[in-house]
XYZ file of C-alpha atoms in Angstrom:
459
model
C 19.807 -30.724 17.932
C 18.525 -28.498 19.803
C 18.398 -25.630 17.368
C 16.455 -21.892 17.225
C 16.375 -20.521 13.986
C 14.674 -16.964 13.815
C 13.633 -14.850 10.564
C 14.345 -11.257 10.365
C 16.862 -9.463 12.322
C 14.734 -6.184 13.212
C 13.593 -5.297 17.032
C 11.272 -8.571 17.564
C 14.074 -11.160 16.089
C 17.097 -10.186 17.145
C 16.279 -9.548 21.250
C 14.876 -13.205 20.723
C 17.935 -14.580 19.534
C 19.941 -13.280 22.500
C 17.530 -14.090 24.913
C 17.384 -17.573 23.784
C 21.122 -17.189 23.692
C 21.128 -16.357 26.736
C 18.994 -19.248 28.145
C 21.565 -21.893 26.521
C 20.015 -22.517 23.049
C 21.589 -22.999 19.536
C 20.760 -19.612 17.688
C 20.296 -18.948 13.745
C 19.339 -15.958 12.847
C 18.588 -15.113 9.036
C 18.313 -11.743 7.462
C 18.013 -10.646 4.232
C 19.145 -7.158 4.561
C 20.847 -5.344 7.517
C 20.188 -5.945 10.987
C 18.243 -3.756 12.582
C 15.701 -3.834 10.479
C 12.942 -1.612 9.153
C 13.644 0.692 13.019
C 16.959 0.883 12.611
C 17.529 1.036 9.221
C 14.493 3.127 7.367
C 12.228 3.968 10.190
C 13.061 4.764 14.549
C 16.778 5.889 14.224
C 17.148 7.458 11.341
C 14.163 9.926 11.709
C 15.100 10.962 14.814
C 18.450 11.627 13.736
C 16.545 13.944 11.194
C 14.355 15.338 13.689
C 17.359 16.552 16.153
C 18.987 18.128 13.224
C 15.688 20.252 12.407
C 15.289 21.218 16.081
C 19.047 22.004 16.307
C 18.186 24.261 13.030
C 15.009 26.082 14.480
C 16.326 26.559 17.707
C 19.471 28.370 16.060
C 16.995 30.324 14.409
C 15.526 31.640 17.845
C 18.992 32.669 19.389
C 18.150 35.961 19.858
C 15.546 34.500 22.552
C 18.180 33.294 24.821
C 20.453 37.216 24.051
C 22.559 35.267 22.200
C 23.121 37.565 18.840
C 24.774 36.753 15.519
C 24.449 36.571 11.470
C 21.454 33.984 12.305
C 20.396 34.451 8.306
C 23.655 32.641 7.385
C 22.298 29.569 8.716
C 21.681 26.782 6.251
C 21.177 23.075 6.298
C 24.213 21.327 4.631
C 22.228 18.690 3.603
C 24.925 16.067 2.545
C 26.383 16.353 6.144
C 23.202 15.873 7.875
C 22.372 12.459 5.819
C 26.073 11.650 6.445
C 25.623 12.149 10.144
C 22.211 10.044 10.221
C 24.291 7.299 8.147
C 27.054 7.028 10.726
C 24.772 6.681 13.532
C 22.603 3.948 12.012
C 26.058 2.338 10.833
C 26.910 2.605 14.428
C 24.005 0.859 16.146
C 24.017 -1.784 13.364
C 27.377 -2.644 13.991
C 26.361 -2.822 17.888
C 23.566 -5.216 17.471
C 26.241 -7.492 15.126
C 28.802 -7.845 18.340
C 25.874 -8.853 20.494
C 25.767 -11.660 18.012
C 29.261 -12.603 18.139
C 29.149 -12.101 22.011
C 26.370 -14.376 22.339
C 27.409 -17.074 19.961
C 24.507 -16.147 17.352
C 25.098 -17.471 13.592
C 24.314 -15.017 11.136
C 23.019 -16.051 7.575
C 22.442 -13.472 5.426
C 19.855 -14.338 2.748
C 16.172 -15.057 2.455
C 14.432 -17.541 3.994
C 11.403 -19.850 3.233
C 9.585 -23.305 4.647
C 10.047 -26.138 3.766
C 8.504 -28.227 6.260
C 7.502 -27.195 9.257
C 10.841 -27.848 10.590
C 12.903 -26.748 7.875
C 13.971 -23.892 6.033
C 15.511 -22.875 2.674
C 17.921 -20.402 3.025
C 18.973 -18.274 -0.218
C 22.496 -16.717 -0.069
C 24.656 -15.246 -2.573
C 26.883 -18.289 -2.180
C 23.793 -20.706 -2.374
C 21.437 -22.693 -0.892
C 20.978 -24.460 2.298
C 18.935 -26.138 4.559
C 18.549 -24.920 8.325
C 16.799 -27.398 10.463
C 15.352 -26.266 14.206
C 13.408 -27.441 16.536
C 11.960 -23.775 16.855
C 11.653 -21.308 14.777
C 10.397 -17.455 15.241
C 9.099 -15.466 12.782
C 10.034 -11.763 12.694
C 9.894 -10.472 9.321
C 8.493 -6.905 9.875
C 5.850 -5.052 7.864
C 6.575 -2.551 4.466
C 4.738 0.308 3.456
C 1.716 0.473 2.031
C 1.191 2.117 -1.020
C -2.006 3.987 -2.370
C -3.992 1.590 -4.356
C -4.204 3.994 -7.515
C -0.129 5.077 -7.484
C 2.157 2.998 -6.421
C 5.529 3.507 -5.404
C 7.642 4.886 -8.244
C 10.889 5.816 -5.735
C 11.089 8.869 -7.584
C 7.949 11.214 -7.049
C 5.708 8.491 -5.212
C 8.181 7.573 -2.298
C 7.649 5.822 1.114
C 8.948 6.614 4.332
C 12.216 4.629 3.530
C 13.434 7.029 0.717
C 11.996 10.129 2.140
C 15.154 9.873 4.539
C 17.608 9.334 2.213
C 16.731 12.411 -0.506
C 19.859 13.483 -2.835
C 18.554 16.822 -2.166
C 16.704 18.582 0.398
C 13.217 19.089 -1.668
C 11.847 22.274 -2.010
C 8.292 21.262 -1.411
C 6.805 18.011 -0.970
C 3.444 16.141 -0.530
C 2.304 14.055 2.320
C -0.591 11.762 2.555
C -1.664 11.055 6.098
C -1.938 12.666 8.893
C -1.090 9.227 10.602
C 2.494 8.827 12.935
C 4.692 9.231 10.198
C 3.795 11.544 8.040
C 3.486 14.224 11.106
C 7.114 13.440 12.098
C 7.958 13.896 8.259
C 6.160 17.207 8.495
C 7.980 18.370 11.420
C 11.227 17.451 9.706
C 10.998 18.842 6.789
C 8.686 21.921 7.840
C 10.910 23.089 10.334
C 14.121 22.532 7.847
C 12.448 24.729 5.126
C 10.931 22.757 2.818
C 6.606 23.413 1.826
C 5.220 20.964 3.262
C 1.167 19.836 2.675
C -0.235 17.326 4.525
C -3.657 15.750 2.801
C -5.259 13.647 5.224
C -9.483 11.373 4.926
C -10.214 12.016 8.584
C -11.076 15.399 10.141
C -7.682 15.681 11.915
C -4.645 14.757 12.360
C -3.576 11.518 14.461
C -7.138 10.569 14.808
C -6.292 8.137 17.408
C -5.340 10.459 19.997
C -7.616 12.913 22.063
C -9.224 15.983 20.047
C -7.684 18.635 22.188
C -4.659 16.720 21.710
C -4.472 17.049 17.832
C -5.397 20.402 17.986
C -2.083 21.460 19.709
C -0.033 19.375 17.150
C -2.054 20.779 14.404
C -1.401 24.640 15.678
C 2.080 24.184 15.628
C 2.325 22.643 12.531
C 1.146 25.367 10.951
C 2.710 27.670 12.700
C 5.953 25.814 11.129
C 4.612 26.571 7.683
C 2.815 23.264 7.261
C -0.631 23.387 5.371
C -3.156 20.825 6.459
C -5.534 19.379 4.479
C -8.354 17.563 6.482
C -11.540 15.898 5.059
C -9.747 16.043 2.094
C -9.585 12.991 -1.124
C -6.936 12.566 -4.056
C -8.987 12.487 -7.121
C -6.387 12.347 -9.460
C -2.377 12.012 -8.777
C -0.180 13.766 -12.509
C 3.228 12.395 -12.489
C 3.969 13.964 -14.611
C 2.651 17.356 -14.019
C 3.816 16.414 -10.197
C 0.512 17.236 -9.375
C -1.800 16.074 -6.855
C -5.836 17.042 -7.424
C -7.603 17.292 -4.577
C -11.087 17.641 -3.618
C -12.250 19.270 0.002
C -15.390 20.473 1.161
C -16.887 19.711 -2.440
C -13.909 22.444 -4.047
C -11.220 20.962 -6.676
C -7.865 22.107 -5.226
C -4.573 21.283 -7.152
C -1.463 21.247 -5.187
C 2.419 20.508 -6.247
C 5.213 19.022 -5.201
C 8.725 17.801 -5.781
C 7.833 14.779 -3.843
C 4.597 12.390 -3.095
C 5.246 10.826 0.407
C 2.958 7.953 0.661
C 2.576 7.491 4.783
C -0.990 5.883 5.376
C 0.410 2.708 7.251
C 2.263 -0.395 7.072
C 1.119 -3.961 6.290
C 3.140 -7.343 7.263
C 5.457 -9.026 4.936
C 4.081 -12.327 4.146
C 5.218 -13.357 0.652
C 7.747 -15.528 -0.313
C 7.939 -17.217 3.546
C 6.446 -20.452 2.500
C 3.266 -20.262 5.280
C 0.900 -21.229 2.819
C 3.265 -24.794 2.727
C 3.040 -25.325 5.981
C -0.478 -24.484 7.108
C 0.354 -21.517 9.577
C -2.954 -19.645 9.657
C -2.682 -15.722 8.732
C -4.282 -12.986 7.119
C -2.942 -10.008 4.885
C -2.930 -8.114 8.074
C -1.053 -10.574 10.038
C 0.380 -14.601 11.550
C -2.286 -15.470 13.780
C -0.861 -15.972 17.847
C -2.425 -16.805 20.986
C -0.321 -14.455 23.976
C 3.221 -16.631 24.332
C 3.415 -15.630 20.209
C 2.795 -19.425 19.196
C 0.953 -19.698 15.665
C -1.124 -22.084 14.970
C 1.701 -24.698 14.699
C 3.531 -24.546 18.066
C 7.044 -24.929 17.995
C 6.408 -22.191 15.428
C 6.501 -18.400 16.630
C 5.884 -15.344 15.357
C 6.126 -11.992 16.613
C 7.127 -7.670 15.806
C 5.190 -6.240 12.674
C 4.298 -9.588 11.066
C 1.194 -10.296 13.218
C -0.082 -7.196 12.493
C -0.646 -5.976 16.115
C 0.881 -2.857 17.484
C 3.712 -1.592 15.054
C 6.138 -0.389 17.383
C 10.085 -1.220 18.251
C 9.416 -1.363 22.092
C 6.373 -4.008 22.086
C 8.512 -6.031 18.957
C 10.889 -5.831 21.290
C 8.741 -7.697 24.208
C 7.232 -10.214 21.913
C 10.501 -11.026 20.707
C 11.211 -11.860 24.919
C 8.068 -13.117 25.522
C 8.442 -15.520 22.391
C 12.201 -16.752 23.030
C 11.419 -16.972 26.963
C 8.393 -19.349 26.479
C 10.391 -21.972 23.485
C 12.876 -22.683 26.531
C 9.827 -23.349 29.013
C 9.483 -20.429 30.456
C 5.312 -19.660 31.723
C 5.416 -15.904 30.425
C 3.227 -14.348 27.908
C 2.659 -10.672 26.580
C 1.112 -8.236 28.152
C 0.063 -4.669 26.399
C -1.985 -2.840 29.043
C 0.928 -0.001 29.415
C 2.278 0.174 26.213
C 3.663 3.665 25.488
C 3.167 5.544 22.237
C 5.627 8.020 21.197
C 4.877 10.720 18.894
C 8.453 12.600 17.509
C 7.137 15.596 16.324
C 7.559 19.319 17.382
C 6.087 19.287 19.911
C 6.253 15.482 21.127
C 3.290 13.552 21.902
C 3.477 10.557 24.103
C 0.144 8.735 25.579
C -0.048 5.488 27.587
C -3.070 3.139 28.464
C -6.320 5.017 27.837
C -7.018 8.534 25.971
C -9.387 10.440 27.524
C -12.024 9.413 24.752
C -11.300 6.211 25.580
C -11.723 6.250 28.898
C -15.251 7.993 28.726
C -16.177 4.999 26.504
C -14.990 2.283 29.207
C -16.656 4.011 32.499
C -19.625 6.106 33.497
C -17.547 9.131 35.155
C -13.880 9.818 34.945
C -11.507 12.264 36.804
C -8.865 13.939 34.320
C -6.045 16.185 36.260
C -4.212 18.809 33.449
C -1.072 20.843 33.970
C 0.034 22.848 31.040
C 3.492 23.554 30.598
C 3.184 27.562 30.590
C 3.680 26.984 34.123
C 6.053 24.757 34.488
C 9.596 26.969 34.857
C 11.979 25.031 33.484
C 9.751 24.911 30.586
C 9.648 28.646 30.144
C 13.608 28.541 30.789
C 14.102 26.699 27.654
C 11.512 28.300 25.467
C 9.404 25.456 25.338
C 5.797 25.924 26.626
C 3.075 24.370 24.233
C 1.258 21.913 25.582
C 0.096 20.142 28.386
C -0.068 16.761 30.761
C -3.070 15.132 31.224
C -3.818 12.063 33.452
C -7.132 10.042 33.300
C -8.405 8.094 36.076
C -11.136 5.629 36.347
C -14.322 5.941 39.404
C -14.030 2.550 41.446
C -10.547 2.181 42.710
C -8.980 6.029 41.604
C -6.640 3.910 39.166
C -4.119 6.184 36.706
C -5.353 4.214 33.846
C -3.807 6.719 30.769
C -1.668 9.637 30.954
C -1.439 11.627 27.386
C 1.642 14.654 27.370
C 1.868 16.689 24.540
C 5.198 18.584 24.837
C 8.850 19.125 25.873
C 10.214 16.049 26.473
C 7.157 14.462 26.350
C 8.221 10.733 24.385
C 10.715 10.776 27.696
C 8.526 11.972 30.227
C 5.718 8.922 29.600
C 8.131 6.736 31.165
C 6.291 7.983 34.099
C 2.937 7.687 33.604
C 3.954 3.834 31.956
C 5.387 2.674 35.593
C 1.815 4.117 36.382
C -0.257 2.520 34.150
C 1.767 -0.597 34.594
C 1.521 -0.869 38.335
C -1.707 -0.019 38.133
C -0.984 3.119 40.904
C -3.879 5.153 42.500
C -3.751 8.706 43.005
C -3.503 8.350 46.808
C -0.426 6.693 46.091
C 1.350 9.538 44.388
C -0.169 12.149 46.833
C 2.907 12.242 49.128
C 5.215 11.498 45.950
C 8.330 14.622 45.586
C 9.223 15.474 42.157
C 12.610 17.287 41.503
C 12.552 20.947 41.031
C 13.236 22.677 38.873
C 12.525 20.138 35.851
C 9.771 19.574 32.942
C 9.024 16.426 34.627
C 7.020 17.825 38.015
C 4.740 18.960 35.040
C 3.565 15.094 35.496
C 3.138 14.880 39.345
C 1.502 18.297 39.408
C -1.093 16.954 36.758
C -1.366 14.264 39.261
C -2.030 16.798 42.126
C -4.425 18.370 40.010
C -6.879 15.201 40.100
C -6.514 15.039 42.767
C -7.969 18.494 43.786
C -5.095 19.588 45.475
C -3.030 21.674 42.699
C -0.199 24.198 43.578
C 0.687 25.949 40.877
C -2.199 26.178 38.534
């Protein structure tokens, strides 16, 4: 029989059940919780659906900037309604994925799943056991949070990412630690709905992967929202009871409170309880080991999304999932992650592709940047929205886009851009002649592009 059986029906394993659908195979797909997974459910969708609500809010706030005039201080967030409409949108797009299972044929267990053999696999469900045997298998089981060493999660004051959503209540003040991804989209939820928010973070700024001048435009707003920022700074002691957290920066003992602890320093696969140990697949706590068509060390065995530990986002789970289903039904494909983008949902929106600046300097003797900033970009200043800046980085030889880094309006839908780019691997001679719409936020990207170019207009 020729049979694929996937685990974990999040971004990476359900796009590589339909696509092996698709090709003519015999799909099982087996998840323990709700499809979707960890992006749909706890994570992409429902934070965003957070994020538009507080950006709905502050811009409501700012009416009288567009002469629009009203009892503005009547405002309030009805919090029940705004979890209710976050809930009907990820009931929504869970029930989509389901009919795309139906459509295409897919059977659905819902349980738990462990090997057996490295063809088999034991399949828990609330009416029982059984055996699923395949002639491929995928594994897609995601990644959880990961806790601090010294306080783990207690749901109710120590909380991840997943019940920071979800609150009863909207808190009054609450705790973050890291500066990473999420905890900056946390901050700009919360921060901009009302709440104090602190943000304790090791390194010396926030999102320490990205470009200095980068953070520093992130971290200015934030504050400007209300946030406080703690860099350089250490826990030394976390009081549940007390709901205190004692801090330590620049050698001074700081104590700070709040209703919650969000725990946000990263994610780590989930590994237990598969079986790989019975079957000899080799891995590590940070991830299934796979060469680039997402075979483990076992071939007819795949794995791919959060569990090999690589780059933790929806899209690329999404193309290993492809990439993995495509080459089980013979097709010569494998990954490819030079133009991945990186979306940032804060306020404002960060979005980089290929290299950072910093990196780029690292990789090659001399490097031409082009910046635009969106001050002058007018439909920018039509809709209020001015912070920030696009920057493009190409390399000496060949005058190769090889990164493009917006912080900004629009920016996580803007990088689409400067991916096709990065992707194509386009020189700046090729965008020369290139005519942007006007008046939109987007010429922001093609004027950056002029600017390398030495040839800028309007800056």
């Amino acid at each position: 029989m020729d049979r694929v059986a996937i685990v974990g029906g999040g971004p990476a394993g359900y796009v590589a059940a339909i696509t092996a659908a698709h090709r003519g195979k015999q799909v099982t797909l087996i998840e323990q919780k709700k499809l979707g997974g960890t992006c749909l459910n706890e994570g992409c969708m429902p934070t965003k659906s957070l994020l538009e609500s507080a950006a709905t809010y502050d811009k409501v706030k700012h009416a009288s900037d567009y002469g629009i005039k009203g009892p503005v201080d009547e405002m309030r967030i009805e919090w029940g309604q705004v979890q209710a409409r976050k809930n009907q949108i990820v009931h929504q797009l869970v029930k989509g994925i389901d009919y795309l299972l139906k459509k295409h044929k897919i059977e659905l267990l819902e349980g738990t799943a462990s090997f057996q053999s490295a063809h088999e696999l034991l399949v828990q469900t609330e009416r029982g056991q059984q055996t699923i045997e395949a002639n491929r298998i995928i594994i897609a089981t995601g990644s959880e949070p990961t806790p601090l060493p010294f306080a783990p999660f207690d749901r109710e004051w120590v909380i991840s990412s997943e019940q920071a959503m979800s609150l009863p209540i909207q808190p009054e003040s609450m705790i973050i630690v890291g500066g990473g991804v999420i905890g900056c989209e946390f901050a700009s939820i919360y921060g901009r709905m009302g709440t104090k928010v602190t943000i304790i973070e090791m390194a010396d700024r926030l999102l320490f992967g990205e470009d200095h001048d980068i953070c520093k435009v992130l971290m200015e707003e934030l504050k400007r929202q209300g946030v406080e920022i703690y860099p350089s700074t250490v826990i030394k002691e976390m009081q549940r009871d007390r709901k205190q957290v004692v801090v330590e920066r620049d050698g001074q003992v700081e104590v700070l409170t709040g209703d919650y602890v969000l725990v946000a320093i990263g994610r780590k696969p989930r590994l237990q309880e598969i079986g790989l140990e019975r079957i000899g697949v080799d891995f590590t706590s940070r991830g299934i080991t796979v060469n680039e068509h997402m075979q483990t060390t076992i071939p007819h065995i795949y794995a791919c999304g959060d569990v090999i530990g690589g780059i933790q986002l929806a899209h690329v789970a999404f193309h290993e999932g492809s990439v993995a289903a495509k080459h089980l039904c013979g097709e010569p494909i494998q990954v490819r992650y030079e133009a991945v983008p990186r979306c940032i949902y804060t306020s404002p929106e960060i979005a980089t592709v290929g290299l950072t600046e910093t990196q780029a300097r690292e990789n090659y003797e001399h490097v031409r940047i082009g910046e635009y900033p969106f001050a002058a970009n007018g439909k920018a200043l039509i809709a209020n929205e001015t912070i920030g800046k696009v920057k493009v980085v190409v390399e000496p030889e060949y005058e190769a886009i090889v990164g493009l880094t917006i912080v900004g309006p629009h920016a996580t839908e803007l990088i689409a851009q400067g991916t096709l780019m990065v992707h194509n691997e386009l020189t700046l001679d090729s965008l020369e002649s290139f005519i942007a719409a006007h008046p939109t936020v987007s010429e922001a990207v093609h004027e950056a592009v002029l600017q390398a170019l030495g040839q800028a207009v309007h800056v």
